[in-house]
PDB file of C-alpha atoms in Angstrom:
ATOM      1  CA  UNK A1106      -6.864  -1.892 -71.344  1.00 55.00           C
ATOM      2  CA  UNK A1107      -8.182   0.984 -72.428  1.00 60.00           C
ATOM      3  CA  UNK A1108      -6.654   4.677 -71.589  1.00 59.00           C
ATOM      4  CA  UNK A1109      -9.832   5.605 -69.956  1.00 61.00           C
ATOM      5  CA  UNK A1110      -9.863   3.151 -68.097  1.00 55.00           C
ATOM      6  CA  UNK A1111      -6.412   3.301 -66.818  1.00 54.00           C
ATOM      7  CA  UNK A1112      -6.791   7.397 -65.589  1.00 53.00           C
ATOM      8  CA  UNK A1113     -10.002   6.630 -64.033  1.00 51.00           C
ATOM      9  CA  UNK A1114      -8.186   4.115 -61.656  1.00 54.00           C
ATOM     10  CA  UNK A1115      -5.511   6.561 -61.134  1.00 55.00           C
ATOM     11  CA  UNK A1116      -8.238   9.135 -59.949  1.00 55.00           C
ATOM     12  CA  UNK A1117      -9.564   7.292 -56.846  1.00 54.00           C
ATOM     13  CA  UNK A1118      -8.128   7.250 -53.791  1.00 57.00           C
ATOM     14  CA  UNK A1119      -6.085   3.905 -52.173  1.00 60.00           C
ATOM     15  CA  UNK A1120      -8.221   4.283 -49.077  1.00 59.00           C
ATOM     16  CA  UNK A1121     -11.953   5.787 -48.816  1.00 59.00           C
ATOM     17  CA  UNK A1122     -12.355   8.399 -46.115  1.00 61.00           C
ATOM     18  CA  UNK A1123     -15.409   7.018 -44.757  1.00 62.00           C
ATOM     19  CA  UNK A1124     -14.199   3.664 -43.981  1.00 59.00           C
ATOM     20  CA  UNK A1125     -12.456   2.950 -40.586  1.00 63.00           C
ATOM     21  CA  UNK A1126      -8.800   3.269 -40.519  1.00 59.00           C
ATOM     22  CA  UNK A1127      -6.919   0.287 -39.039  1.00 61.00           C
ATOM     23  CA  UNK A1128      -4.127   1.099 -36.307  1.00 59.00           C
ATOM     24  CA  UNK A1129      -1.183  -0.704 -38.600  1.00 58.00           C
ATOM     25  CA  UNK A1130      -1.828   1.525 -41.000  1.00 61.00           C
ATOM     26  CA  UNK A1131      -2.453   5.185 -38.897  1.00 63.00           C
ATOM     27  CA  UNK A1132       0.832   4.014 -36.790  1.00 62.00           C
ATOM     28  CA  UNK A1133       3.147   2.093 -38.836  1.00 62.00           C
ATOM     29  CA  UNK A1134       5.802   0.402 -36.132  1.00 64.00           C
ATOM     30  CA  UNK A1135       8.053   1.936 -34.414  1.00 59.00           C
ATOM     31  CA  UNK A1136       5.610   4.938 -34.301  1.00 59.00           C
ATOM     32  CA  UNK A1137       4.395   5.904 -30.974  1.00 58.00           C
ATOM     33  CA  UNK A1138       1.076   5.522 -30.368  1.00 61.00           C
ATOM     34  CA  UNK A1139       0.225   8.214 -27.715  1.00 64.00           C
ATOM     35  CA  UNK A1140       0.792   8.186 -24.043  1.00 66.00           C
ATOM     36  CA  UNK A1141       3.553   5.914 -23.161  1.00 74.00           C
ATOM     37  CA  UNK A1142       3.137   4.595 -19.494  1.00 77.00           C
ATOM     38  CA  UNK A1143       6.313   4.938 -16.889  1.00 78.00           C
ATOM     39  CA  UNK A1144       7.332   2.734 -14.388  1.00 81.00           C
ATOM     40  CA  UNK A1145       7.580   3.725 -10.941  1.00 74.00           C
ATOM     41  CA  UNK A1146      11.681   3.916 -10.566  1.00 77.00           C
ATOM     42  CA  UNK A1147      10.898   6.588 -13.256  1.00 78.00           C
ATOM     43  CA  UNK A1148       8.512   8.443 -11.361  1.00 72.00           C
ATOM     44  CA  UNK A1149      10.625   8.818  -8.352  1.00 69.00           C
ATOM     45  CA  UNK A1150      13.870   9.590  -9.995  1.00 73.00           C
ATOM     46  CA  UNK A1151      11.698  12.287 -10.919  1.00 71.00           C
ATOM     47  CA  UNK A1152      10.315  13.310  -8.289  1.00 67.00           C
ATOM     48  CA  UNK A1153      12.778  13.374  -5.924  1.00 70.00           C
ATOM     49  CA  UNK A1154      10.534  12.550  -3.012  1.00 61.00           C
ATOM     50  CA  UNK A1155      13.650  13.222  -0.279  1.00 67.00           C
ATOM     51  CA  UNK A1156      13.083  16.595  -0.791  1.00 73.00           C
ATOM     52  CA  UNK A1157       9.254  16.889  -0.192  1.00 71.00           C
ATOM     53  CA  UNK A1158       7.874  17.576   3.457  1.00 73.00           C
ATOM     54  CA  UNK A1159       7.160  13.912   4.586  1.00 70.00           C
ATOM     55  CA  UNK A1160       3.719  14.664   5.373  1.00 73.00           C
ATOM     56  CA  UNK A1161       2.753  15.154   1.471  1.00 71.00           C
ATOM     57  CA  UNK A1162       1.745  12.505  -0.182  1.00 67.00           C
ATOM     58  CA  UNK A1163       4.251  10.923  -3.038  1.00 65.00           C
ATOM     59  CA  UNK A1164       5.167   7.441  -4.592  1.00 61.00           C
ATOM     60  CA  UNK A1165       6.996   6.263  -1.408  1.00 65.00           C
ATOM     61  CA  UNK A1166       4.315   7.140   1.264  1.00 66.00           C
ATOM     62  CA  UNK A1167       0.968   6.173  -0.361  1.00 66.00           C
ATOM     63  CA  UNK A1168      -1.376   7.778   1.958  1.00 65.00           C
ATOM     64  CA  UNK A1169      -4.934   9.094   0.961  1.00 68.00           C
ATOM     65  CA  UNK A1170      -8.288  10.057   2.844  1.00 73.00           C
ATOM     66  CA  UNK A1171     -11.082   7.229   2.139  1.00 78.00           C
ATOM     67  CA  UNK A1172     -12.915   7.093  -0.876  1.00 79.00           C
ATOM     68  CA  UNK A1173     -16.061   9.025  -1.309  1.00 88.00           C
ATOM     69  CA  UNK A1174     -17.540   5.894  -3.710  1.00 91.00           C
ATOM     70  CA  UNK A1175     -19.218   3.411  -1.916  1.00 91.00           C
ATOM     71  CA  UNK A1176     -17.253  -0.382  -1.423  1.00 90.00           C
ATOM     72  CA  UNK A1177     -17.511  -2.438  -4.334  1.00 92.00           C
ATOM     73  CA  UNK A1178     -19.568  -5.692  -2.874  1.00 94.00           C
ATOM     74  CA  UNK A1179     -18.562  -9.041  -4.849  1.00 94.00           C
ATOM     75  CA  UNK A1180     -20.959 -12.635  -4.590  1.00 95.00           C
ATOM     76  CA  UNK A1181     -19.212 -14.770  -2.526  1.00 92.00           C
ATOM     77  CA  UNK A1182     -19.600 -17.665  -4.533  1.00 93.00           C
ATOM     78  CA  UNK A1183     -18.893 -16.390  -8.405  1.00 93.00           C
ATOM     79  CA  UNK A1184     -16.571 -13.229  -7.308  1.00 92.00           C
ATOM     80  CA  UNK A1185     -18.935 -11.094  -9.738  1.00 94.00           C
ATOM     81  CA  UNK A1186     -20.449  -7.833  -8.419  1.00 95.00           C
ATOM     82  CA  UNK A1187     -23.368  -9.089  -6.144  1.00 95.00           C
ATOM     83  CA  UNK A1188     -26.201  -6.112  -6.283  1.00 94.00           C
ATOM     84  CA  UNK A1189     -27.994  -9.279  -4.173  1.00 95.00           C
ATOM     85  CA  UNK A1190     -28.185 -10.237  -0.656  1.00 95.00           C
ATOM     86  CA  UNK A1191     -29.836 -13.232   0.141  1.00 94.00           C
ATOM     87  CA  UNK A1192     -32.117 -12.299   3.378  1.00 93.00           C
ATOM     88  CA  UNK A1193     -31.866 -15.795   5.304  1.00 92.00           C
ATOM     89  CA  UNK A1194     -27.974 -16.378   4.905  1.00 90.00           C
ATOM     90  CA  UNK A1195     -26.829 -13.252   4.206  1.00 91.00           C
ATOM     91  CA  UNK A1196     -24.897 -14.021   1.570  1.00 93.00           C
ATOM     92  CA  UNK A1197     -24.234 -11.799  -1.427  1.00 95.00           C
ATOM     93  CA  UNK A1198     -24.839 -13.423  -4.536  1.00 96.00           C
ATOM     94  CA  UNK A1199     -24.819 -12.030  -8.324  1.00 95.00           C
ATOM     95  CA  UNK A1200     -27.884 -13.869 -10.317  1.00 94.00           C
ATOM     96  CA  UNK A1201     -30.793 -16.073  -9.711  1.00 94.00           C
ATOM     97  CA  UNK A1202     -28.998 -19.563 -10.583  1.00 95.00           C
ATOM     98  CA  UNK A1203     -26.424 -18.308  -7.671  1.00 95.00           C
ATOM     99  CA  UNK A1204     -29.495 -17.543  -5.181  1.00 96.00           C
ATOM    100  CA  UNK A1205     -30.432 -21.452  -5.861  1.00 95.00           C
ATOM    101  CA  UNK A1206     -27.385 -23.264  -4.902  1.00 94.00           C
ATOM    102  CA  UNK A1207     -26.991 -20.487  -1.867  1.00 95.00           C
ATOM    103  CA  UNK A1208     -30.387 -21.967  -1.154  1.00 94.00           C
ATOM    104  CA  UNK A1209     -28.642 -25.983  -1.207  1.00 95.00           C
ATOM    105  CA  UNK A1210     -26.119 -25.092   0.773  1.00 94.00           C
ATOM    106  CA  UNK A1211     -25.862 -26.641   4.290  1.00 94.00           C
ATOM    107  CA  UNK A1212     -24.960 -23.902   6.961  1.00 91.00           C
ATOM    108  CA  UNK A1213     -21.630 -24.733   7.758  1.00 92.00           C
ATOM    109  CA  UNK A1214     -21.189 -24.525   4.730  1.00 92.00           C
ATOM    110  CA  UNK A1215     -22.510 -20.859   4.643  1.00 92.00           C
ATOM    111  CA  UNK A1216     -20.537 -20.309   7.871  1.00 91.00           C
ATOM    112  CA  UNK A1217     -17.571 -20.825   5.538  1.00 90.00           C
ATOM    113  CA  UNK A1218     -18.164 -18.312   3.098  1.00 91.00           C
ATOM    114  CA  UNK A1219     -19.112 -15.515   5.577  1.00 92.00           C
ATOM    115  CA  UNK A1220     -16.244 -16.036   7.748  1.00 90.00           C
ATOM    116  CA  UNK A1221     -14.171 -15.962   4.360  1.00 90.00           C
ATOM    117  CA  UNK A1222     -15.381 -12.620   4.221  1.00 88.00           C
ATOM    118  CA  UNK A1223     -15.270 -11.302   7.948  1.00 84.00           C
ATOM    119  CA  UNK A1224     -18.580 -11.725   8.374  1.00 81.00           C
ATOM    120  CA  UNK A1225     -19.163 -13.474  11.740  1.00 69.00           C
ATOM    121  CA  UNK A1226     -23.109 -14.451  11.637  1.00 63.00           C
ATOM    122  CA  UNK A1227     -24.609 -16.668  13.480  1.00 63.00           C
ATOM    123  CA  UNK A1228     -27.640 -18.654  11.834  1.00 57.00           C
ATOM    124  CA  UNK A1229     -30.788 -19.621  13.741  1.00 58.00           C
TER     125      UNK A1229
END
């Protein structure tokens, strides 16, 4: 090859700066990658929970006020969130080809599922 030609490759860089940088090569291994997650013997060794007032809460005594978010509702037959509730059965359901074998269903059947969930209704 020529000289030139030979310098010129020399000149550029082994990796561009606008392409994406793949994690292999920003943390080679045995490199930490950021937050490291403990396990909970960890946390109480830590935290020494015998010598908090037992009425704080801490790993051992998990106690919290109720969430402010409103309960997650999941379709009773697919287990998907249900933003559906079929009117006749009452039966959450998550999409339209759900609402159509709700609609098959014999009513023991839907009996089933709502006690399942702690829903005692009765169908007329």
């Amino acid at each position: 090859m020529e000289p030139e030609v030979v310098k010129a490759e020399m000149v550029l860089a082994p990796t561009l700066l606008f392409k994406k940088v793949q994690t292999a090569d920003k943390y080679p291994k045995g490199q930490s990658r950021g937050r490291q997650w403990k396990h909970l013997r960890y946390l109480l060794q830590a935290a020494d929970a015998s010598s908090m007032p037992p009425d704080r809460p801490n790993y051992l005594n998990i106690q919290s006020p109720p969430s402010i978010y409103p309960t997650k509702r999941y379709c009773d037959i697919t287990g998907f969130e249900a933003p559906y509730v079929d009117p006749r059965t009452k039966l959450r359901y998550a999409d339209p080809e759900v609402f159509k074998q709700i609609r098959m269903l014999p009513d023991e059947y839907v009996q089933r599922y709502l006690a399942l969930r702690n829903a005692a209704v009765v169908l007329r």
